Coordinates of C-alpha atoms and ligand atoms in Angstrom, one line a residue:
M26 CA 0.0 0.0 0.0
Q27 CA 1.2 3.4 -0.8
K28 CA 2.1 5.6 2.1
V29 CA 1.0 9.3 1.8
W30 CA 0.5 11.9 4.7
W31 CA -3.3 12.2 4.4
K32 CA -3.5 8.4 5.3
E33 CA -1.5 9.2 8.3
S34 CA -3.4 12.1 9.6
V35 CA -6.0 12.8 11.9
V36 CA -8.6 15.7 10.9
Y37 CA -10.6 18.0 13.2
Q38 CA -13.6 19.4 12.0
I39 CA -14.6 23.0 13.0
Y40 CA -18.2 24.5 12.5
P41 CA -17.1 28.0 12.8
R42 CA -20.5 29.5 13.8
S43 CA -20.4 27.2 16.9
F44 CA -16.5 27.2 17.7
C45 CA -15.5 30.4 19.4
D46 CA -16.8 34.0 19.2
S47 CA -14.2 36.8 19.4
N48 CA -16.3 39.8 19.4
G49 CA -19.3 39.3 21.4
D50 CA -22.0 39.2 18.8
G51 CA -23.0 35.6 19.6
I52 CA -21.6 33.9 16.5
G53 CA -18.4 32.2 16.1
D54 CA -15.7 33.5 13.8
L55 CA -12.3 33.2 12.4
K56 CA -10.4 35.2 15.0
G57 CA -12.2 33.0 17.3
I58 CA -10.7 29.9 15.7
T59 CA -7.2 31.4 15.4
G60 CA -7.2 32.0 19.1
K61 CA -7.9 28.6 19.9
L62 CA -5.3 26.8 17.5
D63 CA -3.0 26.0 20.5
Y64 CA -5.8 24.0 22.0
V65 CA -6.2 22.0 18.6
Q66 CA -2.7 21.6 18.3
K67 CA -2.6 20.3 21.9
L68 CA -5.0 17.5 20.8
G69 CA -2.5 16.5 18.4
V70 CA -4.5 16.5 14.9
N71 CA -2.6 17.8 11.9
V72 CA -5.5 18.7 9.7
I73 CA -8.4 21.0 10.2
W74 CA -11.5 20.8 8.0
L75 CA -13.3 24.0 8.2
S76 CA -17.2 24.0 7.5
P77 CA -18.1 26.9 5.0
V78 CA -16.7 30.5 5.9
Y79 CA -17.7 32.0 2.6
K80 CA -20.1 34.8 2.1
S81 CA -23.8 33.5 2.7
P82 CA -27.1 34.7 3.6
N83 CA -27.3 31.6 6.0
D84 CA -30.2 29.9 5.0
D85 CA -28.2 26.6 5.7
N86 CA -25.5 28.3 7.8
G87 CA -23.2 28.8 5.2
Y88 CA -23.9 25.7 2.9
D89 CA -25.4 28.1 0.7
I90 CA -22.8 30.3 -0.8
A91 CA -23.4 33.6 -2.3
D92 CA -19.6 34.4 -3.2
Y93 CA -16.9 31.6 -3.1
Q94 CA -14.1 34.1 -3.1
A95 CA -15.4 36.3 -0.1
I96 CA -15.8 35.6 3.6
M97 CA -19.1 35.9 5.4
D98 CA -19.4 39.0 7.2
E99 CA -20.2 37.5 10.7
F100 CA -17.0 35.3 10.5
G101 CA -14.5 38.4 9.6
T102 CA -12.5 39.2 6.5
M103 CA -10.1 37.6 3.9
E104 CA -7.2 39.0 6.2
D105 CA -8.5 37.0 9.1
F106 CA -8.6 34.1 6.9
D107 CA -4.9 34.3 5.8
E108 CA -3.9 34.9 9.3
L109 CA -5.7 31.6 10.4
L110 CA -3.9 29.8 7.6
M111 CA -0.5 31.2 8.3
E112 CA -0.9 30.4 12.1
A113 CA -2.2 26.8 11.3
H114 CA 0.6 26.3 9.0
Q115 CA 3.1 27.5 11.8
R116 CA 1.9 24.9 14.1
G117 CA 2.0 22.2 11.4
I118 CA -1.8 22.0 10.9
R119 CA -3.1 22.0 7.5
I120 CA -6.4 23.5 6.5
V121 CA -9.2 21.7 4.2
M122 CA -11.8 23.9 3.0
D123 CA -15.4 23.0 2.4
L124 CA -16.3 22.8 -1.3
V125 CA -20.2 23.4 -1.8
V126 CA -20.7 23.1 -5.5
N127 CA -23.7 21.1 -5.9
H128 CA -25.5 24.2 -5.4
T129 CA -25.0 28.0 -4.7
S130 CA -27.0 30.5 -2.8
D131 CA -29.9 32.0 -4.9
E132 CA -28.2 35.1 -3.9
H133 CA -25.0 34.2 -5.7
A134 CA -24.4 36.7 -8.7
W135 CA -24.8 33.7 -11.2
F136 CA -28.2 32.8 -10.0
V137 CA -29.5 36.5 -9.9
E138 CA -28.5 36.8 -13.4
S139 CA -29.7 33.2 -14.4
R140 CA -33.2 33.9 -13.2
S141 CA -33.3 37.5 -14.7
S142 CA -34.6 36.1 -18.0
R143 CA -35.1 32.8 -20.1
D144 CA -32.3 34.0 -22.5
N145 CA -29.7 35.4 -19.9
D146 CA -26.2 34.0 -20.9
K147 CA -26.0 32.3 -17.5
R148 CA -29.6 30.7 -17.7
D149 CA -28.0 27.4 -18.2
Y150 CA -25.8 27.4 -15.2
Y151 CA -28.9 26.2 -13.4
I152 CA -31.5 23.5 -13.9
W153 CA -34.5 25.1 -15.2
R154 CA -37.7 23.2 -16.3
E155 CA -41.3 24.1 -17.8
A156 CA -44.1 23.1 -15.9
R157 CA -45.7 19.5 -16.3
D158 CA -49.5 19.9 -16.4
G159 CA -49.3 22.9 -14.6
K160 CA -47.3 21.4 -11.8
E161 CA -43.6 20.5 -10.9
P162 CA -41.5 19.0 -13.5
N163 CA -41.2 15.7 -11.6
N164 CA -41.9 14.2 -8.0
W165 CA -38.6 14.9 -6.5
G166 CA -38.4 15.9 -2.9
S167 CA -36.0 18.5 -1.3
C168 CA -33.9 16.9 1.3
F169 CA -35.1 19.8 3.5
S170 CA -38.9 19.1 3.0
G171 CA -41.5 20.2 0.2
S172 CA -40.8 19.7 -3.6
A173 CA -37.4 20.1 -5.0
W174 CA -38.8 22.4 -7.5
Q175 CA -39.3 26.1 -7.0
W176 CA -41.6 28.2 -9.3
D177 CA -40.2 31.3 -10.4
E178 CA -42.8 34.1 -11.0
K179 CA -40.6 36.2 -13.3
T180 CA -39.8 33.7 -16.2
Q181 CA -42.5 31.3 -15.6
M182 CA -40.5 28.3 -14.9
Y183 CA -39.4 25.9 -12.4
Y184 CA -35.6 25.7 -10.8
L185 CA -34.4 22.6 -9.2
H186 CA -33.2 22.7 -5.5
C187 CA -32.3 19.3 -4.0
F188 CA -31.8 21.2 -0.6
S189 CA -33.5 24.4 0.4
Q190 CA -35.2 27.0 -1.9
K191 CA -32.3 29.3 -1.3
Q192 CA -29.8 26.6 -2.6
P193 CA -30.4 26.2 -6.4
D194 CA -28.7 23.2 -7.9
L195 CA -25.8 24.0 -10.4
N196 CA -26.1 22.5 -13.9
W197 CA -22.8 20.2 -14.0
D198 CA -23.6 19.4 -17.6
N199 CA -22.7 22.9 -18.6
P200 CA -18.9 23.0 -19.3
V201 CA -18.9 26.6 -18.5
V202 CA -20.3 25.7 -15.0
R203 CA -17.4 23.2 -14.6
D204 CA -14.8 25.9 -15.9
K205 CA -15.9 28.3 -13.2
V206 CA -15.8 25.8 -10.5
F207 CA -12.3 24.7 -11.2
E208 CA -11.1 28.3 -11.6
M209 CA -12.4 29.1 -8.2
M210 CA -11.0 25.9 -6.9
T211 CA -7.5 26.7 -8.4
W212 CA -7.7 30.3 -6.7
W213 CA -8.0 28.7 -3.2
C214 CA -5.3 26.3 -4.1
E215 CA -2.7 29.0 -5.1
K216 CA -3.7 30.8 -1.8
G217 CA -2.3 27.8 -0.1
I218 CA -5.1 25.8 1.4
D219 CA -4.5 22.1 1.9
G220 CA -7.7 20.3 0.3
F221 CA -11.2 20.2 0.0
R222 CA -14.3 18.3 1.8
M223 CA -16.7 18.1 -1.1
D224 CA -20.3 18.7 0.1
V225 CA -22.8 16.3 -1.6
I226 CA -20.5 15.6 -4.4
S227 CA -22.3 12.5 -5.3
M228 CA -25.3 14.6 -6.3
I229 CA -23.8 16.7 -9.0
S230 CA -24.8 14.5 -12.1
K231 CA -28.5 14.4 -12.5
P232 CA -30.0 11.5 -14.5
E233 CA -30.9 11.9 -18.1
G234 CA -34.6 13.3 -18.5
L235 CA -35.0 14.0 -14.7
P236 CA -37.4 11.0 -14.4
D237 CA -39.9 10.7 -11.4
A238 CA -38.2 8.9 -8.3
P239 CA -39.7 5.9 -6.6
M240 CA -41.8 6.9 -3.6
A241 CA -41.4 5.3 0.0
E242 CA -44.7 4.3 1.4
G243 CA -46.3 7.2 3.2
A244 CA -43.9 9.6 1.6
L245 CA -45.0 13.0 0.2
Y246 CA -42.3 13.1 -2.6
G247 CA -39.9 10.7 -4.5
G248 CA -36.7 10.0 -2.8
C249 CA -33.2 11.3 -3.4
D250 CA -31.7 8.2 -4.7
L251 CA -31.7 9.3 -8.5
T252 CA -29.8 12.2 -7.8
C253 CA -26.7 10.3 -6.1
N254 CA -23.9 8.7 -8.1
G255 CA -25.5 10.1 -11.4
P256 CA -24.3 9.1 -14.8
H257 CA -21.4 11.5 -15.3
V258 CA -20.3 12.1 -11.8
H259 CA -17.2 10.0 -12.2
E260 CA -16.3 11.8 -15.5
Y261 CA -16.7 15.2 -13.9
L262 CA -14.5 14.4 -11.0
Q263 CA -11.8 12.9 -13.1
E264 CA -11.8 16.2 -15.1
M265 CA -11.8 18.1 -11.7
N266 CA -8.6 16.1 -10.9
R267 CA -7.0 16.4 -14.1
R268 CA -7.6 20.2 -14.2
V269 CA -7.2 21.2 -10.6
L270 CA -6.6 18.4 -8.0
S271 CA -3.6 16.6 -9.6
K272 CA -1.6 19.9 -9.5
Y273 CA -1.4 20.2 -5.9
D274 CA -0.3 18.4 -2.9
I275 CA -3.7 18.6 -1.2
M276 CA -6.2 16.0 0.3
T277 CA -9.7 15.5 -0.8
V278 CA -12.5 13.7 0.8
G279 CA -16.2 13.5 -0.9
E280 CA -19.5 13.6 1.0
T281 CA -21.1 11.0 -1.0
A282 CA -24.6 10.4 0.2
G283 CA -25.8 7.2 -1.1
V284 CA -22.4 5.4 -1.8
T285 CA -22.0 1.9 -1.9
I286 CA -18.9 0.0 -1.8
E287 CA -18.7 -0.4 -5.6
E288 CA -19.0 3.5 -6.0
A289 CA -16.5 4.2 -3.3
R290 CA -14.0 2.2 -5.1
K291 CA -14.3 4.5 -7.9
Y292 CA -14.6 8.0 -6.2
A293 CA -11.6 7.0 -3.9
N294 CA -9.7 4.7 -6.2
S295 CA -5.9 4.1 -5.3
E296 CA -4.7 5.2 -8.8
G297 CA -5.7 8.6 -7.7
T298 CA -7.9 9.5 -10.5
E299 CA -10.7 11.1 -8.5
L300 CA -10.5 11.9 -4.8
N301 CA -8.5 10.4 -2.0
M302 CA -11.3 9.2 0.3
V303 CA -15.2 9.4 0.8
F304 CA -17.6 9.6 3.8
Q305 CA -20.0 6.9 3.5
F306 CA -23.2 6.9 5.5
E307 CA -24.5 3.5 6.0
H308 CA -23.3 2.9 9.4
V309 CA -25.0 6.2 10.7
G310 CA -28.2 5.1 9.1
L311 CA -28.4 2.0 11.4
D312 CA -30.8 3.8 13.9
G313 CA -33.1 5.1 11.3
G314 CA -32.0 5.7 7.6
D315 CA -32.1 8.3 5.1
A316 CA -35.7 7.3 4.1
D317 CA -36.9 7.5 7.6
K318 CA -34.5 9.8 9.5
W319 CA -36.8 10.7 12.3
A320 CA -36.7 7.3 13.8
K321 CA -34.8 6.3 16.8
K322 CA -34.2 2.4 16.5
K323 CA -31.8 1.0 18.8
M324 CA -28.5 0.5 16.7
S325 CA -27.8 -3.2 16.8
L326 CA -24.1 -3.7 17.6
P327 CA -23.7 -7.1 15.3
A328 CA -25.0 -4.8 12.3
L329 CA -22.7 -2.1 13.2
K330 CA -19.7 -4.5 13.2
E331 CA -20.9 -6.0 10.0
N332 CA -21.1 -2.9 8.3
L333 CA -18.0 -1.2 9.4
T334 CA -16.3 -4.5 8.6
K335 CA -17.4 -4.6 5.2
W336 CA -16.0 -1.0 4.7
Q337 CA -12.7 -1.9 6.2
K338 CA -12.3 -5.1 4.2
E339 CA -13.6 -4.1 0.9
L340 CA -11.7 -0.8 0.5
A341 CA -8.4 -2.3 1.6
G342 CA -5.9 -1.9 -1.0
V343 CA -8.1 -0.4 -3.6
A344 CA -9.5 2.9 -2.0
W345 CA -9.4 4.5 1.4
N346 CA -11.9 5.1 4.4
S347 CA -12.7 7.9 6.3
I348 CA -13.7 6.9 9.8
F349 CA -16.2 9.0 11.7
F350 CA -19.5 9.1 13.6
C351 CA -19.8 12.7 14.4
N352 CA -19.9 15.9 12.2
H353 CA -22.3 18.8 12.0
D354 CA -25.1 16.9 10.5
Q355 CA -25.0 14.1 13.2
P356 CA -26.1 13.8 16.7
R357 CA -23.6 13.2 19.2
V358 CA -22.2 9.9 19.2
V359 CA -21.8 9.4 22.9
S360 CA -25.5 9.9 23.2
R361 CA -26.1 7.6 20.2
L362 CA -24.1 4.6 21.0
G363 CA -23.0 5.3 24.4
D364 CA -24.7 6.6 27.8
N365 CA -23.2 10.1 27.8
S366 CA -20.5 9.0 30.2
P367 CA -16.8 9.7 29.7
E368 CA -16.1 5.9 29.8
S369 CA -18.4 5.4 26.8
A370 CA -16.8 8.3 24.9
K371 CA -13.4 6.8 25.4
C372 CA -14.7 3.4 24.4
I373 CA -16.4 4.5 21.2
G374 CA -13.4 6.5 20.4
T375 CA -11.1 3.5 20.7
M376 CA -13.3 1.3 18.4
L377 CA -13.1 4.1 15.8
H378 CA -9.4 5.2 16.1
M379 CA -7.9 1.8 15.9
M380 CA -9.6 1.2 12.3
Q381 CA -7.8 1.6 9.0
G382 CA -8.7 5.0 7.3
T383 CA -8.5 8.5 8.1
P384 CA -10.2 9.5 11.4
Y385 CA -12.2 12.6 11.8
V386 CA -12.9 14.2 15.2
Y387 CA -15.9 16.8 15.1
Q388 CA -15.4 19.6 17.8
G389 CA -16.6 18.9 21.2
E390 CA -16.3 15.1 20.4
E391 CA -12.9 15.2 22.2
L392 CA -14.6 16.3 25.4
G393 CA -17.3 14.0 25.2
M394 CA -19.9 16.6 24.5
T395 CA -23.5 15.2 24.2
N396 CA -27.0 15.8 22.8
C397 CA -28.8 18.8 24.0
L398 CA -32.4 18.8 25.5
F399 CA -33.9 21.7 23.3
G400 CA -37.4 21.4 24.1
P401 CA -40.1 22.9 21.8
I402 CA -39.2 23.3 18.2
E403 CA -38.8 27.1 18.6
N404 CA -35.5 26.4 20.3
Y405 CA -34.0 24.6 17.2
R406 CA -32.2 26.4 14.7
D407 CA -31.7 23.8 11.9
I408 CA -33.7 24.3 8.7
E409 CA -33.9 20.7 8.2
S410 CA -35.6 19.8 11.7
I411 CA -37.7 22.8 11.4
N412 CA -39.3 22.2 8.2
A413 CA -39.6 18.5 8.7
Y414 CA -41.6 19.1 11.9
H415 CA -44.0 21.4 10.2
E416 CA -44.5 19.3 7.3
L417 CA -45.0 16.2 8.8
T418 CA -47.2 17.4 11.6
E419 CA -49.4 19.6 9.3
A420 CA -49.8 16.8 7.0
G421 CA -51.0 14.8 10.0
L422 CA -48.4 12.2 9.1
R423 CA -46.7 12.4 12.6
E424 CA -47.8 13.2 16.1
P425 CA -46.2 16.5 17.3
Q426 CA -44.7 15.0 20.7
E427 CA -43.6 11.9 19.1
L428 CA -41.9 13.5 16.2
L429 CA -40.3 16.0 18.7
S430 CA -38.7 13.2 20.7
C431 CA -37.2 11.8 17.3
I432 CA -35.8 15.3 16.3
A433 CA -34.4 15.5 20.0
Y434 CA -32.5 12.4 19.2
K435 CA -31.6 13.0 15.4
S436 CA -31.5 16.6 14.9
R437 CA -28.3 18.2 13.4
D438 CA -28.7 21.1 16.1
N439 CA -27.3 18.4 18.6
A440 CA -24.0 19.0 17.0
R441 CA -24.2 22.6 16.7
T442 CA -24.5 23.8 20.3
P443 CA -21.6 26.2 21.2
M444 CA -18.2 24.5 22.0
Q445 CA -18.1 24.3 25.8
W446 CA -14.8 25.8 26.7
N447 CA -15.3 26.5 30.6
G448 CA -17.8 26.8 33.2
S449 CA -18.6 30.5 33.0
A450 CA -21.7 32.1 31.3
N451 CA -22.4 30.5 27.9
A452 CA -19.7 28.0 28.5
G453 CA -17.1 30.6 27.5
F454 CA -18.2 30.7 23.8
T455 CA -19.3 34.3 23.7
T456 CA -19.9 37.2 25.9
G457 CA -23.0 38.1 24.0
T458 CA -26.3 36.1 23.2
P459 CA -25.3 33.0 21.6
W460 CA -27.1 32.2 18.2
I461 CA -28.2 28.6 19.5
M462 CA -28.7 27.6 22.9
V463 CA -25.7 26.3 24.8
N464 CA -26.1 22.7 26.3
P465 CA -27.0 23.3 29.9
N466 CA -24.3 20.4 30.8
Y467 CA -21.5 22.7 30.0
K468 CA -20.6 23.3 33.8
E469 CA -19.7 19.4 34.0
I470 CA -18.3 19.0 30.4
N471 CA -15.9 21.7 29.3
A472 CA -12.4 22.0 27.9
E473 CA -10.9 24.0 30.8
K474 CA -12.1 21.2 33.3
E475 CA -10.6 18.3 31.1
L476 CA -7.3 20.1 30.4
A477 CA -6.9 20.1 34.4
D478 CA -7.7 16.3 34.7
E479 CA -5.4 13.6 33.2
N480 CA -8.3 11.1 33.1
S481 CA -10.3 13.3 30.7
V482 CA -11.9 12.4 27.4
F483 CA -9.6 15.2 26.1
Y484 CA -6.4 13.4 27.3
Y485 CA -7.7 10.0 26.2
Y486 CA -8.2 11.3 22.7
Q487 CA -4.8 13.1 22.4
K488 CA -3.4 9.7 23.2
L489 CA -5.4 8.0 20.7
I490 CA -4.3 10.3 18.1
R491 CA -0.5 10.1 19.3
L492 CA -0.7 6.4 19.1
R493 CA -1.9 6.6 15.4
R494 CA 0.4 9.6 14.4
Q495 CA 3.7 9.2 16.7
S496 CA 4.2 5.9 18.0
E497 CA 5.9 2.7 17.5
W498 CA 2.6 1.2 16.3
S499 CA 1.8 4.1 13.9
D500 CA 2.5 1.8 10.8
V501 CA 0.1 -1.0 12.0
I502 CA -2.7 1.4 13.1
V503 CA -2.5 3.3 9.7
Y504 CA -1.7 0.4 7.3
G505 CA -2.4 -3.1 8.9
D506 CA -5.0 -5.5 8.0
Y507 CA -8.3 -5.7 9.8
E508 CA -9.9 -8.8 11.0
L509 CA -13.3 -8.9 12.9
L510 CA -13.7 -11.3 15.9
L511 CA -16.9 -12.2 17.7
P512 CA -19.2 -10.9 15.0
Q513 CA -22.3 -12.1 16.7
D514 CA -21.6 -10.8 20.1
E515 CA -24.1 -8.3 21.3
A516 CA -21.9 -6.3 23.3
V517 CA -18.2 -6.6 22.6
F518 CA -16.7 -5.0 19.5
A519 CA -13.4 -6.9 19.0
Y520 CA -10.9 -6.9 16.1
T521 CA -7.2 -7.3 15.1
R522 CA -5.0 -5.3 13.0
S523 CA -1.7 -6.8 11.3
L524 CA 1.4 -5.8 9.6
E525 CA 4.8 -7.4 9.0
G526 CA 4.2 -9.7 11.7
R527 CA 2.9 -7.3 14.4
K528 CA -0.4 -7.7 15.7
L529 CA -2.7 -5.5 17.7
L530 CA -6.0 -6.7 19.3
V531 CA -8.8 -4.2 20.2
L532 CA -11.4 -4.9 22.8
C533 CA -14.3 -2.6 23.3
N534 CA -17.3 -3.3 25.6
L535 CA -19.9 -1.2 23.8
S536 CA -22.7 -1.7 26.4
D537 CA -23.7 -0.6 29.8
A538 CA -23.2 -3.9 31.5
D539 CA -20.2 -6.1 32.2
A540 CA -19.4 -8.5 29.4
E541 CA -18.2 -12.0 29.3
F542 CA -16.6 -13.6 26.1
E543 CA -14.5 -16.3 24.6
L544 CA -11.5 -15.2 22.5
P545 CA -10.0 -17.4 19.8
A546 CA -6.8 -19.1 21.3
E547 CA -4.5 -17.2 18.7
A548 CA -6.0 -14.0 20.0
A549 CA -5.3 -14.5 23.6
G550 CA -2.0 -13.5 24.1
P551 CA 0.8 -13.6 25.0
V552 CA 0.8 -9.7 25.6
K553 CA 3.7 -7.8 24.3
A554 CA 2.4 -4.4 25.3
V555 CA -0.9 -2.6 26.3
L556 CA -1.3 0.7 24.1
I557 CA -4.4 2.1 25.8
T558 CA -7.2 1.4 28.3
N559 CA -10.0 3.6 29.6
E560 CA -10.2 2.1 33.3
G561 CA -7.2 2.1 35.4
E562 CA -5.2 -1.4 35.0
A563 CA -5.6 -3.0 31.8
P564 CA -7.4 -6.3 32.3
V565 CA -5.4 -9.5 31.9
L566 CA -5.8 -11.0 28.4
K567 CA -6.9 -14.7 28.3
E568 CA -9.3 -16.9 26.4
R569 CA -12.3 -16.2 28.7
M570 CA -12.5 -12.7 29.1
K571 CA -14.5 -10.4 31.1
L572 CA -14.8 -6.4 30.4
K573 CA -16.5 -4.0 32.7
K574 CA -19.4 -1.8 31.2
W575 CA -17.9 0.7 28.5
Q576 CA -14.3 -0.7 29.2
C577 CA -11.9 -0.8 26.3
V578 CA -8.4 -2.0 26.0
V579 CA -5.6 -2.2 23.0
Y580 CA -2.9 -4.9 23.3
E581 CA 0.0 -5.8 21.0
I582 CA 0.1 -9.6 20.9
Ligands
LIG616 C1 -24.2 18.5 3.1 C2 -23.7 19.3 4.3 C3 -25.2 19.7 5.1 C4 -25.8 20.6 4.2 C5 -26.0 20.0 2.8 C6 -26.5 21.0 1.8 O1 -25.0 17.4 3.5 O2 -22.9 18.5 5.1 O3 -24.8 20.4 6.4 O4 -27.0 21.1 4.8 O5 -25.1 19.2 2.4 O6 -25.4 21.6 1.4
LIG617 CA1 -18.6 36.8 16.3

């Protein structure tokens, strides 16, 4: 396997709006991030993925971009960005930008022109269609509720928006659009940024003729499946690779909704003709999938093991995995798989960080930050949650209280509460009024407290990251082969990693009860070293093993 820096990296995702507010307006900003770089460096990561910081009317918190080459007013200026980039580089931290090019904001100059008349020369930058029998051109639903089509009075046609009405989809079949996007990307690369996380990049190529999509039972609109992995997506990414990516030493990760193993092997192929890696979403769909996001099934551990193992084994040697559970769209993993305790946070972190692939840590995950009890829908800020609540209750499809409990479990806002820096007002995030509520548990869970406690989740994550990046086991952790043990066990996630005669054994009791299990003889020792454990002394390794609830340990055997 070819060795490269982005395989050996650990990425820290920052959602700027919720990270640190430097000027008291209640909104996190670039200067706030720069002021916390020492903290990020202390954690030990070497890459930051910055959620969008571009000019935006914030219908979807910056994922609706009005100018790709300007900074959002609330976040600061281009000088602030340059300073952040320089300060990060001085600390050996690279910066990966969010690239949102499936759509723009409706306030982007391209769209303003495009909608101005049917014969405007930018008309074809977007996807315009005539009405069909006086209605929408097809049955597609927006990911944020309602139809994916918006009627435009002025020119009497519909435009496509797979997300909000303020996020019209770009027409990637138009070569001029591709030129413009590639020019913009080149501009950022020339500035010295270190890569791109590509927002819903699997959706850029729409199917020929925009046919109706299959409807799930009880659904109001057709699903998004047809828009994922479309007919020209690989061709367009190969073109992007040739014209931009291959010219720079950068890392790329595609957010690929609907990706399968087969597709991932193309997107993230080891020949390097498209992207370096992709985010897949099957494992985070196991407690209620895309079609039924507002559910809270219990995630079965055997199913989780089977899924993650499939991705580990089937990309090995031919593509590269991203490993994650948290980001700005996902509820907090410690509330999802764990029981909100620091022990469960450490156990889940171990299970993920010992796998093959590039790990992503989302801000606050390293503190064990939890889901937030927002209460009534008025306390939410996320367009997806708010729209779904209104659409599904007004159509009589869901009971308000029951739906609210699912939103409490799954809402993206769980990840977007302000970073908990200390126990002072607003968790030290802002001196003003925060744009979204602070999780009331900030007095128990915060960075200042954890930095003063050597047994904290923070120092545990620091150790996990150091093991991968700077230890005698780094090569085995980054490049070793993965084998699952005990596939059917309901409580324990156990696997080995092996490389050139060295072997690690990872044991994680992902349950809130003590677990007993039997290891295959060849995995039961002898122990050469204990890499990490979350409960004082490491347990003695033997065939008949016992682990306390949420206990985990990694041995070299
Ligand atoms: C991606 C982003 C999400 C955003 C959506 C539309 O899924 O991660 O936050 O709302 O794309 O841009
Ligand atoms: Ca601010």
